[in-house]
């Protein structure tokens, strides 16, 4: 008789079938041979709950561990950052949120405008009408909180995005798109385009934690209600530690490039006003803080969040920055700490 080998780990508790070797590899941080639908399911659930794993790609990594620690902290669990049994049992409450949705690419998505690869030179960027997406593949990837490579993998290498194409995407569709009417119509459209849920907790304060590489949102009862992976500061432009406040928000902002403010700028470059767009230096939103020249903003490179340095500001994925903008208001305290 063949001895039955029990499945290790607890991913099966959310209704999946992750193998013991895959769980072991994931716990050690080793990349799986291919995209894991089990890990993608966990990432999708965490994304819905406001504990962002950053880019949803079906792979383990530091952003997923960070999201798990945030979820564990909010639920009173041991903050292991692992897919352990108590954590999977807690996530099982949201097992009905399936990892994928099959959707038809709309004419609106395919309409663009698309600008192709952006020039490196700031003066050349300033000549463009928008710092928009390079192509439809990049736009759809950002809309569904993932990467073009992941979309290709989900669609069996037959990723041919075009209006009318039926494709599989990570299931990040929000439960509500009823954004506040006081917001500009163009910004409400951006929120919808990024699949940002209109149902967001109200931030009583936020904490930017350098040691964890995370921006944390606390409610009036001092409960952790959301968390986002962040890039913050560098050797040349350290994170401005201390207590600050949110002053306001600029939605889909242009970017006023001043080389004097950037240690790595070319001395021959001049000032430039770059047009708005998701691929601009600050992405789709700038949340101004009470420290001059510093803010919380989006990025043109979501896959690099937590893996590169910034010029002192706090950088989030565009969808996370947009979601945060619904949680804060002028006067919201912001503590930046080591």
Tab-separated table of C-alpha atoms in Angstrom:
chain	number	residue	atom	x	y	z
A	1	UNK	CA	0.000	0.000	0.000
A	2	UNK	CA	1.311	3.437	-0.873
A	3	UNK	CA	1.561	5.688	2.120
A	4	UNK	CA	-0.481	8.853	1.705
A	5	UNK	CA	1.686	11.939	2.126
A	6	UNK	CA	-0.150	14.823	3.803
A	7	UNK	CA	0.080	18.232	2.196
A	8	UNK	CA	2.418	20.565	4.039
A	9	UNK	CA	1.691	24.195	4.784
A	10	UNK	CA	-1.775	25.703	4.829
A	11	UNK	CA	-2.392	27.216	1.416
A	12	UNK	CA	-4.963	24.469	0.811
A	13	UNK	CA	-7.116	26.107	3.471
A	14	UNK	CA	-8.139	28.797	0.996
A	15	UNK	CA	-9.362	26.183	-1.430
A	16	UNK	CA	-6.237	25.759	-3.539
A	17	UNK	CA	-3.949	22.858	-4.211
A	18	UNK	CA	-0.414	24.050	-3.731
A	19	UNK	CA	2.068	21.177	-3.633
A	20	UNK	CA	4.388	20.575	-0.692
A	21	UNK	CA	7.544	21.355	-2.744
A	22	UNK	CA	6.008	24.623	-3.969
A	23	UNK	CA	5.074	25.644	-0.428
A	24	UNK	CA	8.546	24.829	0.836
A	25	UNK	CA	10.148	26.844	-1.960
A	26	UNK	CA	7.826	29.770	-1.344
A	27	UNK	CA	8.517	29.791	2.396
A	28	UNK	CA	12.242	29.973	1.685
A	29	UNK	CA	11.743	32.795	-0.784
A	30	UNK	CA	12.900	30.707	-3.750
A	31	UNK	CA	11.120	31.550	-6.999
A	32	UNK	CA	8.882	28.790	-8.359
A	33	UNK	CA	9.556	27.323	-11.771
A	34	UNK	CA	6.490	29.150	-13.087
A	35	UNK	CA	3.722	31.443	-11.936
A	36	UNK	CA	1.880	29.929	-8.967
A	37	UNK	CA	-1.878	30.385	-9.039
A	38	UNK	CA	-1.959	29.701	-5.289
A	39	UNK	CA	0.362	32.603	-4.549
A	40	UNK	CA	-1.544	34.799	-6.988
A	41	UNK	CA	-4.747	33.970	-5.095
A	42	UNK	CA	-3.136	35.128	-1.848
A	43	UNK	CA	-1.843	38.299	-3.518
A	44	UNK	CA	-5.285	39.084	-4.934
A	45	UNK	CA	-6.989	38.640	-1.555
A	46	UNK	CA	-4.402	40.819	0.188
A	47	UNK	CA	-4.804	43.472	-2.508
A	48	UNK	CA	-8.570	43.538	-1.906
A	49	UNK	CA	-8.041	43.835	1.847
A	50	UNK	CA	-5.730	46.840	1.496
A	51	UNK	CA	-2.507	45.023	2.402
A	52	UNK	CA	-0.871	45.548	-0.935
A	53	UNK	CA	1.604	42.971	-2.249
A	54	UNK	CA	2.717	45.498	-4.855
A	55	UNK	CA	2.830	43.877	-8.283
A	56	UNK	CA	0.635	40.763	-8.478
A	57	UNK	CA	2.750	38.186	-10.273
A	58	UNK	CA	2.104	34.796	-8.667
A	59	UNK	CA	5.595	34.679	-7.174
A	60	UNK	CA	6.953	34.885	-3.629
A	61	UNK	CA	9.156	37.792	-2.655
A	62	UNK	CA	9.762	40.597	-0.201
A	63	UNK	CA	6.612	42.556	-1.107
A	64	UNK	CA	4.411	39.521	-0.462
A	65	UNK	CA	6.133	38.858	2.872
A	66	UNK	CA	5.606	42.503	3.800
A	67	UNK	CA	1.906	42.306	2.907
A	68	UNK	CA	1.514	39.114	4.933
A	69	UNK	CA	3.167	40.728	7.961
A	70	UNK	CA	0.776	43.661	7.691
A	71	UNK	CA	-2.239	41.361	7.460
A	72	UNK	CA	-0.936	39.290	10.376
A	73	UNK	CA	-0.395	42.388	12.504
A	74	UNK	CA	-3.916	43.630	11.787
A	75	UNK	CA	-5.399	40.233	12.732
A	76	UNK	CA	-3.333	39.711	15.883
A	77	UNK	CA	-1.308	36.854	14.382
A	78	UNK	CA	2.405	36.153	14.701
A	79	UNK	CA	4.145	38.466	12.234
A	80	UNK	CA	6.124	35.811	10.388
A	81	UNK	CA	5.560	37.046	6.856
A	82	UNK	CA	5.046	33.385	5.954
A	83	UNK	CA	2.109	31.493	4.491
A	84	UNK	CA	1.671	29.586	7.718
A	85	UNK	CA	-1.414	27.731	8.855
A	86	UNK	CA	-2.949	30.445	11.104
A	87	UNK	CA	-2.500	33.036	8.351
A	88	UNK	CA	-4.059	30.850	5.687
A	89	UNK	CA	-6.939	30.030	8.022
A	90	UNK	CA	-7.573	33.767	8.453
A	91	UNK	CA	-7.345	34.426	4.701
A	92	UNK	CA	-9.836	31.608	4.101
A	93	UNK	CA	-12.599	34.022	5.105
A	94	UNK	CA	-12.108	35.652	1.699
A	95	UNK	CA	-11.678	32.489	-0.388
A	96	UNK	CA	-14.692	33.525	-2.473
A	97	UNK	CA	-12.519	36.216	-4.066
A	98	UNK	CA	-11.210	34.188	-6.970
A	99	UNK	CA	-7.701	34.862	-8.318
A	100	UNK	CA	-8.647	35.493	-11.957
A	101	UNK	CA	-11.328	37.082	-14.084
A	102	UNK	CA	-11.807	36.566	-17.809
A	103	UNK	CA	-12.721	39.895	-19.388
A	104	UNK	CA	-13.048	41.479	-22.808
A	105	UNK	CA	-10.684	44.351	-23.609
A	106	UNK	CA	-12.804	47.440	-24.184
A	107	UNK	CA	-12.579	50.049	-26.908
A	108	UNK	CA	-11.868	52.638	-24.216
A	109	UNK	CA	-8.841	50.673	-22.993
A	110	UNK	CA	-7.515	50.222	-26.513
A	111	UNK	CA	-7.979	53.895	-27.421
A	112	UNK	CA	-4.794	55.022	-25.696
A	113	UNK	CA	-3.171	57.436	-26.213
A	114	UNK	CA	0.017	55.373	-26.313
A	115	UNK	CA	3.384	57.052	-26.651
A	116	UNK	CA	5.851	54.187	-27.081
A	117	UNK	CA	9.115	54.115	-25.118
A	118	UNK	CA	9.793	57.440	-23.444
A	119	UNK	CA	12.999	59.313	-24.301
A	120	UNK	CA	15.501	59.561	-21.451
A	121	UNK	CA	16.098	63.265	-22.020
A	122	UNK	CA	13.817	65.461	-19.915
A	123	UNK	CA	13.692	68.164	-22.574
A	124	UNK	CA	12.428	65.613	-25.087
A	125	UNK	CA	9.849	64.312	-22.614
A	126	UNK	CA	8.623	67.875	-22.137
A	127	UNK	CA	7.712	68.016	-25.844
A	128	UNK	CA	5.257	65.109	-25.572
A	129	UNK	CA	1.517	65.721	-25.091
A	130	UNK	CA	1.409	63.173	-22.267
A	131	UNK	CA	3.712	60.781	-20.431
A	132	UNK	CA	1.256	57.987	-21.074
A	133	UNK	CA	1.581	54.240	-21.360
A	134	UNK	CA	3.915	52.834	-23.972
A	135	UNK	CA	1.266	50.474	-25.328
A	136	UNK	CA	-1.948	48.617	-24.489
A	137	UNK	CA	-0.028	45.812	-22.802
A	138	UNK	CA	1.456	48.212	-20.250
A	139	UNK	CA	-1.902	49.930	-19.685
A	140	UNK	CA	-3.705	46.659	-19.014
A	141	UNK	CA	-0.923	45.478	-16.714
A	142	UNK	CA	-1.220	48.594	-14.559
A	143	UNK	CA	-5.015	48.424	-14.623
A	144	UNK	CA	-4.835	44.922	-13.132
A	145	UNK	CA	-1.917	45.589	-10.746
A	146	UNK	CA	0.524	43.328	-12.541
A	147	UNK	CA	3.113	43.244	-15.343
A	148	UNK	CA	2.930	42.579	-19.099
A	149	UNK	CA	4.991	39.418	-18.556
A	150	UNK	CA	2.476	38.097	-16.032
A	151	UNK	CA	-0.425	38.801	-18.383
A	152	UNK	CA	1.406	36.905	-21.099
A	153	UNK	CA	1.911	33.963	-18.736
A	154	UNK	CA	-1.757	33.983	-17.707
A	155	UNK	CA	-2.848	33.875	-21.314
A	156	UNK	CA	-0.652	31.014	-22.416
A	157	UNK	CA	1.798	33.123	-24.354
A	158	UNK	CA	-1.025	34.209	-26.659
A	159	UNK	CA	-1.202	37.674	-25.173
A	160	UNK	CA	-2.435	39.772	-28.085
A	161	UNK	CA	-4.184	42.690	-26.439
A	162	UNK	CA	-6.675	44.459	-28.662
A	163	UNK	CA	-10.230	45.691	-28.359
A	164	UNK	CA	-12.546	42.693	-28.215
A	165	UNK	CA	-9.881	40.228	-27.055
A	166	UNK	CA	-11.003	37.921	-24.235
A	167	UNK	CA	-8.159	37.601	-21.722
A	168	UNK	CA	-7.457	36.455	-18.163
A	169	UNK	CA	-6.473	39.037	-15.564
A	170	UNK	CA	-5.767	39.109	-11.814
A	171	UNK	CA	-9.107	39.692	-10.107
A	172	UNK	CA	-8.580	43.156	-8.667
A	173	UNK	CA	-11.954	44.516	-9.768
A	174	UNK	CA	-13.278	46.817	-7.027
A	175	UNK	CA	-16.598	46.332	-5.283
A	176	UNK	CA	-17.422	50.015	-5.691
A	177	UNK	CA	-16.547	52.775	-8.145
A	178	UNK	CA	-18.703	55.365	-6.376
A	179	UNK	CA	-15.913	57.892	-5.907
A	180	UNK	CA	-16.670	61.180	-4.143
A	181	UNK	CA	-18.475	63.571	-6.476
A	182	UNK	CA	-16.282	66.421	-5.261
A	183	UNK	CA	-13.351	64.855	-7.092
A	184	UNK	CA	-12.545	65.987	-10.613
A	185	UNK	CA	-14.137	63.800	-13.285
A	186	UNK	CA	-10.763	63.041	-14.872
A	187	UNK	CA	-9.403	61.857	-11.528
A	188	UNK	CA	-12.443	59.686	-10.911
A	189	UNK	CA	-11.803	58.108	-14.313
A	190	UNK	CA	-8.158	57.493	-13.352
A	191	UNK	CA	-9.279	55.782	-10.138
A	192	UNK	CA	-11.600	53.557	-12.156
A	193	UNK	CA	-8.924	52.847	-14.772
A	194	UNK	CA	-6.629	51.649	-11.968
A	195	UNK	CA	-9.361	49.484	-10.403
A	196	UNK	CA	-9.176	51.404	-7.122
A	197	UNK	CA	-11.968	50.507	-4.727
A	198	UNK	CA	-14.027	53.519	-3.651
A	199	UNK	CA	-14.602	51.862	-0.258
A	200	UNK	CA	-11.507	52.945	1.622
A	201	UNK	CA	-10.857	53.331	5.347
A	202	UNK	CA	-10.313	56.825	6.713
A	203	UNK	CA	-6.757	57.459	7.862
A	204	UNK	CA	-6.355	59.043	11.277
A	205	UNK	CA	-2.590	58.911	10.725
A	206	UNK	CA	-0.029	57.301	8.488
A	207	UNK	CA	3.403	55.933	9.338
A	208	UNK	CA	6.244	55.599	6.858
A	209	UNK	CA	8.531	52.907	8.257
A	210	UNK	CA	11.981	52.913	6.679
A	211	UNK	CA	13.143	49.659	8.296
A	212	UNK	CA	10.172	47.763	6.872
A	213	UNK	CA	9.901	49.631	3.592
A	214	UNK	CA	6.203	50.188	4.216
A	215	UNK	CA	3.624	52.943	4.450
A	216	UNK	CA	1.037	52.050	7.091
A	217	UNK	CA	-2.439	53.494	7.563
A	218	UNK	CA	-4.095	53.622	11.001
A	219	UNK	CA	-7.711	54.494	11.788
A	220	UNK	CA	-9.086	56.549	14.674
A	221	UNK	CA	-8.950	53.484	16.938
A	222	UNK	CA	-5.246	53.129	16.084
A	223	UNK	CA	-5.850	49.914	14.157
A	224	UNK	CA	-3.706	49.089	11.142
A	225	UNK	CA	-6.200	49.176	8.267
A	226	UNK	CA	-3.979	49.332	5.178
A	227	UNK	CA	-0.349	48.947	4.182
A	228	UNK	CA	1.624	49.597	1.000
A	229	UNK	CA	5.186	48.681	-0.029
A	230	UNK	CA	7.211	51.838	-0.574
A	231	UNK	CA	10.505	53.133	-1.859
A	232	UNK	CA	11.839	55.891	0.373
A	233	UNK	CA	14.984	57.963	0.422
A	234	UNK	CA	18.576	57.186	-0.481
A	235	UNK	CA	22.104	57.859	0.733
A	236	UNK	CA	22.076	61.226	-1.040
A	237	UNK	CA	18.467	62.123	-0.227
A	238	UNK	CA	17.542	60.430	3.064
A	239	UNK	CA	13.963	60.062	4.228
A	240	UNK	CA	13.085	63.205	6.241
A	241	UNK	CA	12.450	61.624	9.630
A	242	UNK	CA	9.953	63.188	11.997
A	243	UNK	CA	6.351	64.266	12.193
A	244	UNK	CA	4.707	65.931	9.203
A	245	UNK	CA	1.222	66.423	7.844
A	246	UNK	CA	-0.495	65.886	4.509
A	247	UNK	CA	-1.074	69.295	2.921
A	248	UNK	CA	-3.100	68.309	-0.125
A	249	UNK	CA	-3.198	66.312	-3.344
A	250	UNK	CA	-2.414	67.018	-6.990
A	251	UNK	CA	-4.159	64.563	-9.307
A	252	UNK	CA	-2.595	63.605	-12.632
A	253	UNK	CA	-0.038	66.352	-12.064
A	254	UNK	CA	2.597	67.730	-14.408
A	255	UNK	CA	6.142	67.542	-13.062
A	256	UNK	CA	8.363	70.586	-12.752
A	257	UNK	CA	11.858	69.224	-13.249
A	258	UNK	CA	14.597	71.264	-11.596
A	259	UNK	CA	18.041	69.637	-11.961
A	260	UNK	CA	19.297	71.656	-8.983
A	261	UNK	CA	17.154	69.465	-6.722
A	262	UNK	CA	18.606	66.172	-8.008
A	263	UNK	CA	22.098	65.110	-7.021
A	264	UNK	CA	22.389	62.801	-10.044
A	265	UNK	CA	21.096	65.281	-12.634
A	266	UNK	CA	23.161	66.192	-15.690
A	267	UNK	CA	24.716	69.607	-15.102
A	268	UNK	CA	23.906	70.530	-18.696
A	269	UNK	CA	20.189	69.970	-18.252
A	270	UNK	CA	17.802	72.854	-17.813
A	271	UNK	CA	14.491	73.147	-16.049
A	272	UNK	CA	11.541	71.481	-17.777
A	273	UNK	CA	7.811	71.124	-17.291
A	274	UNK	CA	6.885	67.526	-18.004
A	275	UNK	CA	3.298	66.781	-19.015
A	276	UNK	CA	1.010	64.653	-16.851
A	277	UNK	CA	0.758	60.906	-17.301
A	278	UNK	CA	1.115	57.595	-15.467
A	279	UNK	CA	4.694	57.271	-16.705
A	280	UNK	CA	5.728	60.652	-15.371
A	281	UNK	CA	8.268	60.852	-12.533
A	282	UNK	CA	5.521	61.070	-9.878
A	283	UNK	CA	2.937	58.892	-11.613
A	284	UNK	CA	-0.739	59.730	-11.294
A	285	UNK	CA	-0.829	61.581	-7.953
A	286	UNK	CA	1.300	63.754	-5.689
A	287	UNK	CA	0.404	63.969	-1.982
A	288	UNK	CA	2.189	67.031	-0.681
A	289	UNK	CA	3.585	66.984	2.860
A	290	UNK	CA	4.614	69.807	5.153
A	291	UNK	CA	8.313	69.231	4.364
A	292	UNK	CA	9.186	71.425	1.373
A	293	UNK	CA	9.909	69.525	-1.871
A	294	UNK	CA	8.809	66.199	-0.352
A	295	UNK	CA	5.718	64.157	-1.014
A	296	UNK	CA	4.135	60.740	-1.472
A	297	UNK	CA	3.551	59.811	-5.086
A	298	UNK	CA	3.167	57.170	-7.761
A	299	UNK	CA	5.756	55.746	-10.123
A	300	UNK	CA	6.253	54.747	-13.763
A	301	UNK	CA	7.987	51.537	-12.626
A	302	UNK	CA	5.763	49.598	-10.194
A	303	UNK	CA	7.948	46.492	-10.334
A	304	UNK	CA	10.819	48.463	-8.753
A	305	UNK	CA	8.987	49.560	-5.611
A	306	UNK	CA	11.067	48.597	-2.590
A	307	UNK	CA	14.005	47.632	-4.799
A	308	UNK	CA	15.475	50.994	-5.810
A	309	UNK	CA	16.201	54.337	-4.173
A	310	UNK	CA	14.256	57.584	-4.401
A	311	UNK	CA	15.195	61.233	-4.144
A	312	UNK	CA	13.913	61.379	-0.578
A	313	UNK	CA	10.209	61.144	-1.371
A	314	UNK	CA	7.938	58.172	-0.727
A	315	UNK	CA	7.118	56.268	-3.894
A	316	UNK	CA	4.235	53.785	-4.264
A	317	UNK	CA	2.738	51.964	-7.218
A	318	UNK	CA	0.252	54.191	-9.041
A	319	UNK	CA	-2.704	52.108	-7.845
A	320	UNK	CA	-1.544	52.169	-4.227
A	321	UNK	CA	-0.850	55.918	-4.318
A	322	UNK	CA	-4.305	56.478	-5.819
A	323	UNK	CA	-5.903	54.327	-3.126
A	324	UNK	CA	-4.032	56.174	-0.386
A	325	UNK	CA	-5.305	59.476	-1.784
A	326	UNK	CA	-8.855	58.383	-0.890
A	327	UNK	CA	-7.818	57.663	2.711
A	328	UNK	CA	-6.029	60.885	3.655
A	329	UNK	CA	-6.964	64.557	3.704
A	330	UNK	CA	-5.223	67.859	4.435
A	331	UNK	CA	-4.022	67.738	8.018
A	332	UNK	CA	-3.622	63.950	8.270
A	333	UNK	CA	-0.528	63.348	10.450
A	334	UNK	CA	2.375	61.522	8.807
A	335	UNK	CA	5.186	60.076	10.915
A	336	UNK	CA	8.389	59.151	9.092
A	337	UNK	CA	10.598	56.851	11.156
A	338	UNK	CA	13.645	54.605	10.870
